[in-house]
XYZ file of N, CA, C and O in Angstrom:
616
model
N 89.382 95.866 80.279
C 90.393 94.909 79.885
C 91.659 95.191 80.685
O 91.981 96.313 80.992
N 92.409 94.171 81.013
C 93.612 94.315 81.828
C 94.678 95.101 81.090
O 94.863 94.974 79.895
N 95.417 95.907 81.833
C 96.534 96.645 81.255
C 96.132 97.856 80.440
O 96.975 98.590 79.972
N 94.856 98.068 80.282
C 94.398 99.208 79.493
C 93.972 100.314 80.443
O 93.064 100.142 81.241
N 94.665 101.448 80.379
C 94.374 102.566 81.264
C 93.232 103.394 80.693
O 93.208 103.715 79.514
N 92.317 103.728 81.576
C 91.185 104.553 81.172
C 91.665 105.974 80.881
O 92.377 106.579 81.676
N 91.337 106.500 79.742
C 91.708 107.871 79.377
C 90.659 108.834 79.917
O 89.476 108.639 79.720
N 91.106 109.860 80.593
C 90.195 110.877 81.100
C 90.270 112.104 80.205
O 91.346 112.577 79.894
N 89.137 112.602 79.856
C 89.081 113.838 79.080
C 88.667 114.934 80.047
O 87.611 114.868 80.659
N 89.556 115.908 80.219
C 89.238 117.016 81.115
C 88.973 118.264 80.294
O 89.735 118.630 79.415
N 87.883 118.882 80.621
C 87.470 120.105 79.954
C 88.254 121.271 80.543
O 88.456 121.351 81.752
N 88.732 122.165 79.698
C 89.451 123.352 80.163
C 88.555 124.568 79.959
O 88.252 124.956 78.834
N 88.131 125.152 81.080
C 87.336 126.379 81.034
C 88.202 127.605 81.268
O 87.866 128.696 80.810
N 89.294 127.421 82.009
C 90.194 128.533 82.331
C 91.632 128.081 82.149
O 91.967 126.933 82.433
N 92.472 129.001 81.683
C 93.873 128.691 81.423
C 94.751 129.796 81.998
O 94.517 130.979 81.747
N 95.761 129.400 82.772
C 96.794 130.325 83.240
C 98.022 129.989 82.410
O 98.629 128.938 82.588
N 98.374 130.873 81.476
C 99.457 130.618 80.529
C 100.828 130.587 81.169
O 101.038 131.060 82.295
N 101.791 130.062 80.428
C 103.151 129.853 80.911
C 103.823 131.156 81.358
O 104.583 131.169 82.302
N 103.558 132.247 80.702
C 104.184 133.534 81.043
C 103.325 134.364 81.993
O 103.599 135.543 82.210
N 102.304 133.747 82.600
C 101.383 134.462 83.481
C 101.679 134.152 84.935
O 101.919 133.008 85.297
N 101.659 135.211 85.765
C 101.797 135.045 87.204
C 100.600 135.702 87.864
O 100.294 136.863 87.592
N 99.931 134.940 88.718
C 98.756 135.422 89.421
C 99.070 135.493 90.905
O 99.512 134.499 91.489
N 98.874 136.674 91.516
C 99.087 136.858 92.950
C 97.735 137.073 93.608
O 97.056 138.049 93.302
N 97.349 136.151 94.480
C 96.055 136.222 95.154
C 95.315 134.911 95.004
O 95.705 134.036 94.234
N 94.226 134.779 95.754
C 93.435 133.556 95.712
C 92.658 133.460 94.414
O 92.233 134.478 93.851
N 92.489 132.232 93.945
C 91.779 131.966 92.687
C 90.611 131.041 92.966
O 90.785 129.977 93.563
N 89.413 131.450 92.565
C 88.201 130.642 92.685
C 87.734 130.315 91.275
O 87.621 131.219 90.439
N 87.442 129.030 91.016
C 87.010 128.632 89.680
C 86.005 127.490 89.765
O 85.819 126.888 90.824
N 85.371 127.209 88.651
C 84.548 126.006 88.530
C 84.805 125.434 87.150
O 85.280 126.122 86.251
N 84.553 124.147 86.992
C 84.838 123.488 85.714
C 86.276 123.009 85.691
O 86.766 122.432 86.649
N 86.972 123.283 84.594
C 88.355 122.842 84.436
C 89.313 124.013 84.411
O 89.085 125.004 83.718
N 90.392 123.915 85.165
C 91.435 124.939 85.191
C 92.758 124.279 84.847
O 93.133 123.284 85.470
N 93.452 124.821 83.856
C 94.775 124.323 83.467
C 95.787 125.425 83.776
O 95.616 126.565 83.358
N 96.855 125.068 84.510
C 97.853 126.050 84.923
C 99.205 125.682 84.332
O 99.753 124.625 84.625
N 99.733 126.579 83.491
C 101.095 126.471 82.976
C 101.997 127.516 83.629
O 103.208 127.397 83.578
N 101.396 128.537 84.245
C 102.154 129.635 84.849
C 102.327 129.456 86.335
O 102.448 128.330 86.833
N 102.327 130.582 87.054
C 102.570 130.572 88.496
C 101.427 131.249 89.229
O 101.007 132.345 88.857
N 100.949 130.589 90.287
C 99.925 131.160 91.164
C 100.520 131.265 92.555
O 101.005 130.277 93.110
N 100.497 132.481 93.107
C 100.914 132.698 94.491
C 99.654 133.049 95.258
O 99.196 134.188 95.225
N 99.067 132.062 95.877
C 97.793 132.213 96.580
C 97.076 130.873 96.583
O 97.536 129.899 95.978
N 95.953 130.829 97.251
C 95.188 129.588 97.360
C 94.295 129.398 96.140
O 93.841 130.372 95.538
N 94.034 128.141 95.801
C 93.181 127.793 94.658
C 91.980 127.030 95.183
O 92.133 126.015 95.871
N 90.775 127.524 94.859
C 89.531 126.931 95.327
C 88.622 126.617 94.141
O 88.482 127.436 93.234
N 87.998 125.435 94.186
C 86.972 125.102 93.204
C 85.613 125.339 93.845
O 85.471 125.234 95.063
N 84.626 125.605 93.006
C 83.270 125.784 93.507
C 82.739 124.483 94.083
O 83.450 123.492 94.223
N 81.465 124.457 94.399
C 80.847 123.291 95.018
C 80.699 122.107 94.075
O 80.346 121.024 94.499
N 80.965 122.305 92.808
C 80.831 121.245 91.813
C 81.903 120.174 92.030
O 83.092 120.452 91.981
N 81.484 118.942 92.266
C 82.453 117.861 92.531
C 83.159 117.383 91.272
O 84.038 116.536 91.341
N 82.813 117.939 90.109
C 83.489 117.552 88.868
C 84.587 118.534 88.478
O 85.245 118.346 87.457
N 84.809 119.575 89.265
C 85.868 120.538 88.957
C 87.228 119.859 88.978
O 87.493 119.004 89.818
N 88.097 120.272 88.029
C 89.416 119.653 87.882
C 90.481 120.742 87.754
O 90.330 121.676 86.978
N 91.550 120.584 88.515
C 92.738 121.426 88.376
C 93.823 120.582 87.746
O 94.127 119.495 88.231
N 94.409 121.077 86.658
C 95.542 120.413 86.026
C 96.729 121.366 86.074
O 96.642 122.487 85.581
N 97.814 120.919 86.693
C 99.034 121.709 86.803
C 100.087 121.051 85.927
O 100.469 119.912 86.160
N 100.539 121.772 84.905
C 101.508 121.195 83.978
C 102.906 121.166 84.581
O 103.146 121.685 85.667
N 103.839 120.574 83.858
C 105.228 120.442 84.305
C 105.856 121.809 84.595
O 106.656 121.944 85.513
N 105.488 122.844 83.842
C 106.036 124.189 84.051
C 105.299 124.946 85.151
O 105.755 125.978 85.609
N 104.127 124.459 85.573
C 103.275 125.173 86.516
C 103.778 125.139 87.941
O 104.394 124.170 88.384
N 103.495 126.237 88.657
C 103.889 126.378 90.063
C 102.713 126.975 90.827
O 102.125 127.968 90.394
N 102.399 126.375 91.970
C 101.391 126.940 92.870
C 102.014 127.040 94.250
O 102.507 126.054 94.787
N 101.996 128.258 94.804
C 102.471 128.504 96.158
C 101.260 128.903 96.986
O 100.883 130.069 97.006
N 100.640 127.926 97.615
C 99.428 128.144 98.398
C 98.655 126.840 98.487
O 99.053 125.828 97.903
N 97.572 126.874 99.234
C 96.750 125.676 99.392
C 95.872 125.449 98.169
O 95.494 126.395 97.485
N 95.565 124.179 97.938
C 94.666 123.785 96.856
C 93.479 123.071 97.478
O 93.651 122.110 98.230
N 92.261 123.532 97.166
C 91.010 122.925 97.636
C 90.165 122.632 96.400
O 89.306 123.430 96.026
N 90.423 121.500 95.765
C 89.769 121.142 94.508
C 89.417 119.660 94.564
O 90.253 118.853 94.980
N 88.207 119.271 94.124
C 87.827 117.858 94.198
C 88.734 116.924 93.393
O 89.109 115.857 93.867
N 89.093 117.308 92.180
C 89.912 116.472 91.305
C 91.158 117.242 90.900
O 91.066 118.347 90.360
N 92.332 116.634 91.163
C 93.598 117.334 90.931
C 94.534 116.430 90.143
O 94.703 115.259 90.476
N 95.140 117.003 89.095
C 96.170 116.315 88.322
C 97.397 117.217 88.356
O 97.370 118.332 87.842
N 98.473 116.735 88.990
C 99.663 117.565 89.172
C 100.855 116.973 88.447
O 101.117 115.775 88.532
N 101.583 117.849 87.750
C 102.851 117.468 87.135
C 103.889 118.565 87.364
O 104.970 118.509 86.824
N 103.545 119.558 88.171
C 104.446 120.668 88.467
C 104.730 120.740 89.946
O 104.646 119.747 90.656
N 105.044 121.966 90.420
C 105.451 122.165 91.814
C 104.347 122.828 92.624
O 103.769 123.824 92.181
N 104.114 122.290 93.829
C 103.152 122.877 94.762
C 103.839 123.030 96.110
O 104.439 122.090 96.614
N 103.744 124.244 96.653
C 104.217 124.501 98.012
C 102.990 124.891 98.814
O 102.493 126.003 98.699
N 102.476 123.944 99.575
C 101.255 124.149 100.346
C 100.466 122.859 100.402
O 100.754 121.900 99.684
N 99.472 122.824 101.268
C 98.647 121.630 101.417
C 97.686 121.484 100.249
O 97.213 122.478 99.688
N 97.395 120.228 99.908
C 96.475 119.911 98.808
C 95.309 119.120 99.383
O 95.508 118.077 100.014
N 94.084 119.605 99.167
C 92.862 118.946 99.609
C 92.089 118.503 98.361
O 91.499 119.330 97.675
N 92.128 117.204 98.067
C 91.442 116.648 96.900
C 90.353 115.709 97.407
O 90.627 114.553 97.734
N 89.122 116.189 97.468
C 88.044 115.413 98.075
C 87.604 114.226 97.219
O 86.983 113.300 97.730
N 87.925 114.222 95.929
C 87.538 113.105 95.058
C 88.749 112.289 94.603
O 88.853 111.119 94.899
N 89.661 112.918 93.861
C 90.742 112.169 93.211
C 91.956 113.069 93.027
O 91.822 114.232 92.677
N 93.134 112.511 93.269
C 94.369 113.236 92.973
C 95.300 112.306 92.221
O 95.417 111.127 92.546
N 95.921 112.854 91.191
C 96.886 112.104 90.386
C 98.185 112.895 90.351
O 98.197 114.062 89.975
N 99.280 112.241 90.762
C 100.593 112.872 90.710
C 101.363 112.247 89.559
O 101.659 111.048 89.584
N 101.675 113.055 88.562
C 102.415 112.584 87.395
C 103.913 112.590 87.693
O 104.355 112.989 88.777
N 104.692 112.180 86.741
C 106.129 111.964 86.869
C 106.889 113.116 87.522
O 107.737 112.911 88.377
N 106.591 114.365 87.147
C 107.357 115.523 87.631
C 106.687 116.280 88.768
O 107.113 117.378 89.109
N 105.647 115.711 89.352
C 104.952 116.385 90.452
C 105.850 116.457 91.679
O 106.534 115.499 92.015
N 105.845 117.621 92.328
C 106.613 117.813 93.558
C 105.764 118.653 94.503
O 105.487 119.820 94.225
N 105.346 118.041 95.612
C 104.512 118.732 96.596
C 105.300 118.868 97.888
O 105.827 117.894 98.409
N 105.365 120.103 98.382
C 105.937 120.360 99.701
C 104.772 120.798 100.571
O 104.368 121.959 100.547
N 104.197 119.841 101.252
C 103.005 120.069 102.063
C 102.248 118.767 102.209
O 102.619 117.745 101.625
N 101.191 118.800 102.972
C 100.380 117.609 103.201
C 99.378 117.417 102.073
O 98.919 118.392 101.474
N 99.030 116.152 101.826
C 98.047 115.817 100.797
C 96.877 115.109 101.476
O 97.054 114.066 102.107
N 95.696 115.693 101.368
C 94.457 115.142 101.907
C 93.674 114.613 100.711
O 93.342 115.384 99.811
N 93.391 113.312 100.703
C 92.860 112.692 99.496
C 91.767 111.682 99.799
O 91.631 111.209 100.926
N 91.008 111.341 98.755
C 90.051 110.246 98.811
C 90.597 109.089 97.982
O 90.735 107.982 98.462
N 90.930 109.367 96.730
C 91.533 108.381 95.833
C 92.857 108.960 95.353
O 92.902 110.116 94.924
N 93.933 108.186 95.428
C 95.281 108.698 95.199
C 96.003 107.850 94.169
O 96.023 106.634 94.274
N 96.597 108.506 93.149
C 97.451 107.845 92.160
C 98.772 108.582 92.120
O 98.795 109.808 92.138
N 99.871 107.819 92.039
C 101.187 108.462 92.037
C 102.104 107.724 91.080
O 102.288 106.516 91.200
N 102.676 108.448 90.130
C 103.629 107.860 89.188
C 105.010 107.796 89.813
O 105.356 108.598 90.689
N 105.810 106.844 89.368
C 107.179 106.744 89.836
C 107.910 108.027 89.445
O 107.829 108.461 88.299
N 108.567 108.639 90.402
C 109.280 109.888 90.158
C 108.591 111.078 90.801
O 109.219 112.097 91.058
N 107.302 110.970 91.082
C 106.590 112.044 91.766
C 107.066 112.104 93.215
O 107.554 111.124 93.766
N 106.917 113.280 93.828
C 107.478 113.497 95.159
C 106.481 114.212 96.050
O 105.872 115.194 95.648
N 106.323 113.709 97.281
C 105.505 114.374 98.295
C 106.365 114.550 99.532
O 106.831 113.573 100.107
N 106.600 115.793 99.913
C 107.353 116.118 101.122
C 106.361 116.609 102.165
O 106.181 117.801 102.357
N 105.676 115.662 102.775
C 104.634 115.955 103.753
C 103.882 114.678 104.055
O 104.312 113.590 103.682
N 102.753 114.814 104.703
C 101.945 113.662 105.080
C 100.875 113.378 104.043
O 100.370 114.295 103.393
N 100.507 112.101 103.924
C 99.366 111.686 103.127
C 98.259 111.335 104.109
O 98.448 110.487 104.981
N 97.108 111.988 103.983
C 96.007 111.770 104.918
C 94.781 111.361 104.121
O 94.286 112.127 103.289
N 94.297 110.130 104.377
C 93.120 109.632 103.668
C 91.877 110.364 104.152
O 91.800 110.775 105.306
N 90.879 110.508 103.293
C 89.689 111.304 103.592
C 88.987 110.859 104.859
O 88.543 111.685 105.637
N 88.893 109.549 105.125
C 88.207 109.113 106.351
C 88.955 109.606 107.587
O 88.341 109.998 108.568
N 90.282 109.630 107.545
C 91.066 110.148 108.661
C 90.996 111.668 108.717
O 90.993 112.267 109.782
N 90.955 112.294 107.550
C 90.852 113.747 107.428
C 89.536 114.200 108.050
O 89.498 115.156 108.806
N 88.431 113.499 107.752
C 87.127 113.853 108.312
C 87.117 113.715 109.827
O 86.562 114.538 110.529
N 87.754 112.651 110.352
C 87.787 112.430 111.802
C 88.581 113.519 112.504
O 88.187 113.994 113.553
N 89.712 113.909 111.926
C 90.553 114.903 112.582
C 89.927 116.293 112.554
O 90.252 117.139 113.370
N 89.003 116.525 111.638
C 88.367 117.828 111.541
C 87.314 118.021 112.628
O 86.991 119.125 112.992
N 86.755 116.899 113.154
C 85.710 116.984 114.158
C 86.274 116.557 115.506
O 86.900 115.508 115.605
N 86.042 117.346 116.559
C 86.514 116.917 117.872
C 85.751 115.675 118.321
O 84.558 115.569 118.085
N 86.446 114.741 118.936
C 85.806 113.521 119.389
C 85.235 113.743 120.776
O 85.926 114.184 121.681
N 83.949 113.419 120.932
C 83.258 113.625 122.196
C 83.555 112.480 123.152
O 83.731 111.343 122.731
N 83.579 112.815 124.430
C 83.688 111.790 125.454
C 85.090 111.261 125.692
O 85.267 110.325 126.433
N 86.100 111.815 125.070
C 87.466 111.338 125.286
C 88.206 112.359 126.133
O 88.411 113.483 125.721
N 88.600 111.929 127.299
C 89.404 112.784 128.168
C 90.828 112.262 128.139
O 91.049 111.064 128.034
N 91.780 113.169 128.222
C 93.165 112.714 128.212
C 93.515 112.161 129.578
O 93.072 112.655 130.601
N 94.315 111.120 129.581
C 94.758 110.519 130.838
C 96.126 109.910 130.632
O 96.583 109.746 129.509
N 96.752 109.525 131.712
C 98.060 108.893 131.588
C 97.946 107.512 130.981
O 98.929 106.966 130.520
N 96.750 106.938 130.934
C 96.569 105.623 130.317
C 96.818 105.693 128.820
O 97.109 104.687 128.190
N 96.719 106.885 128.238
C 96.997 107.045 126.807
C 98.492 107.040 126.534
O 98.914 106.962 125.399
N 99.317 107.184 127.563
C 100.766 107.165 127.412
C 101.276 105.853 127.998
O 101.376 105.724 129.217
N 101.594 104.855 127.166
C 101.986 103.545 127.674
C 103.187 103.603 128.611
O 103.261 102.838 129.550
N 104.116 104.507 128.390
C 105.306 104.575 129.235
C 104.922 104.951 130.657
O 105.399 104.368 131.618
N 104.050 105.932 130.813
C 103.628 106.358 132.140
C 102.670 105.362 132.770
O 102.669 105.167 133.966
N 101.834 104.726 131.982
C 100.833 103.821 132.515
C 101.465 102.581 133.125
O 100.909 101.995 134.039
N 102.640 102.161 132.667
C 103.249 100.938 133.157
C 104.304 101.173 134.223
O 104.787 100.237 134.814
N 104.682 102.432 134.474
C 105.715 102.712 135.459
C 105.101 103.239 136.739
O 104.186 104.045 136.699
N 105.638 102.809 137.873
C 105.215 103.435 139.126
C 105.617 104.913 139.120
O 106.538 105.306 138.414
N 104.954 105.708 139.938
C 105.194 107.162 139.955
C 106.641 107.521 140.204
O 107.183 108.422 139.588
N 107.326 106.809 141.112
C 108.707 107.178 141.408
C 109.634 106.909 140.228
O 110.599 107.605 140.018
N 109.341 105.876 139.410
C 110.163 105.625 138.215
C 109.894 106.649 137.137
O 110.796 107.081 136.446
N 108.629 107.055 136.987
C 108.298 108.076 135.988
C 109.004 109.376 136.340
O 109.526 110.072 135.482
N 109.054 109.713 137.655
C 109.719 110.939 138.100
C 111.234 110.815 137.915
O 111.908 111.795 137.620
N 111.776 109.620 138.068
C 113.217 109.424 137.916
C 113.657 109.605 136.461
O 114.797 109.959 136.195
N 112.747 109.374 135.520
C 113.074 109.522 134.098
C 113.047 110.958 133.640
O 113.464 111.265 132.525
N 112.528 111.873 134.454
C 112.473 113.281 134.076
C 113.849 113.882 134.095
O 114.675 113.568 134.937
N 114.112 114.790 133.164
C 115.368 115.534 133.163
C 115.042 117.001 133.343
O 114.132 117.523 132.727
N 115.779 117.670 134.197
C 115.523 119.098 134.438
C 116.386 119.962 133.598
O 117.440 119.737 133.230
């Protein structure tokens, strides 16, 4: 029905409490809820249903590699969400966001690039058969050699 938002129920298998600080990489599967601070990278197992939920008080300083991410706190580092990412009102990311499906509430902040999964996949693999040439630079391709040299500054 129109205007009715689907409610998602996320299972919590692991909890990082508000007064907890974790230093080092964290590997999990299932549901992880973070109210505290993690200084290190966060990785989900191969399960595509794994979910990371970062509350308003939560802080992560490191990369996130989780299929499904719900953020309402602060992240300093790149976020790789292969399935779905949701940025709530107080989310603040300083880093790039690599996503497949992206939701962002008014007030959320991303200080970095947004890279869609199809572009992310292409950039990860070197492209065969492409050699660099001056034809890839429109400014050089349209100018005679003496004009291109005249534009150089020493």
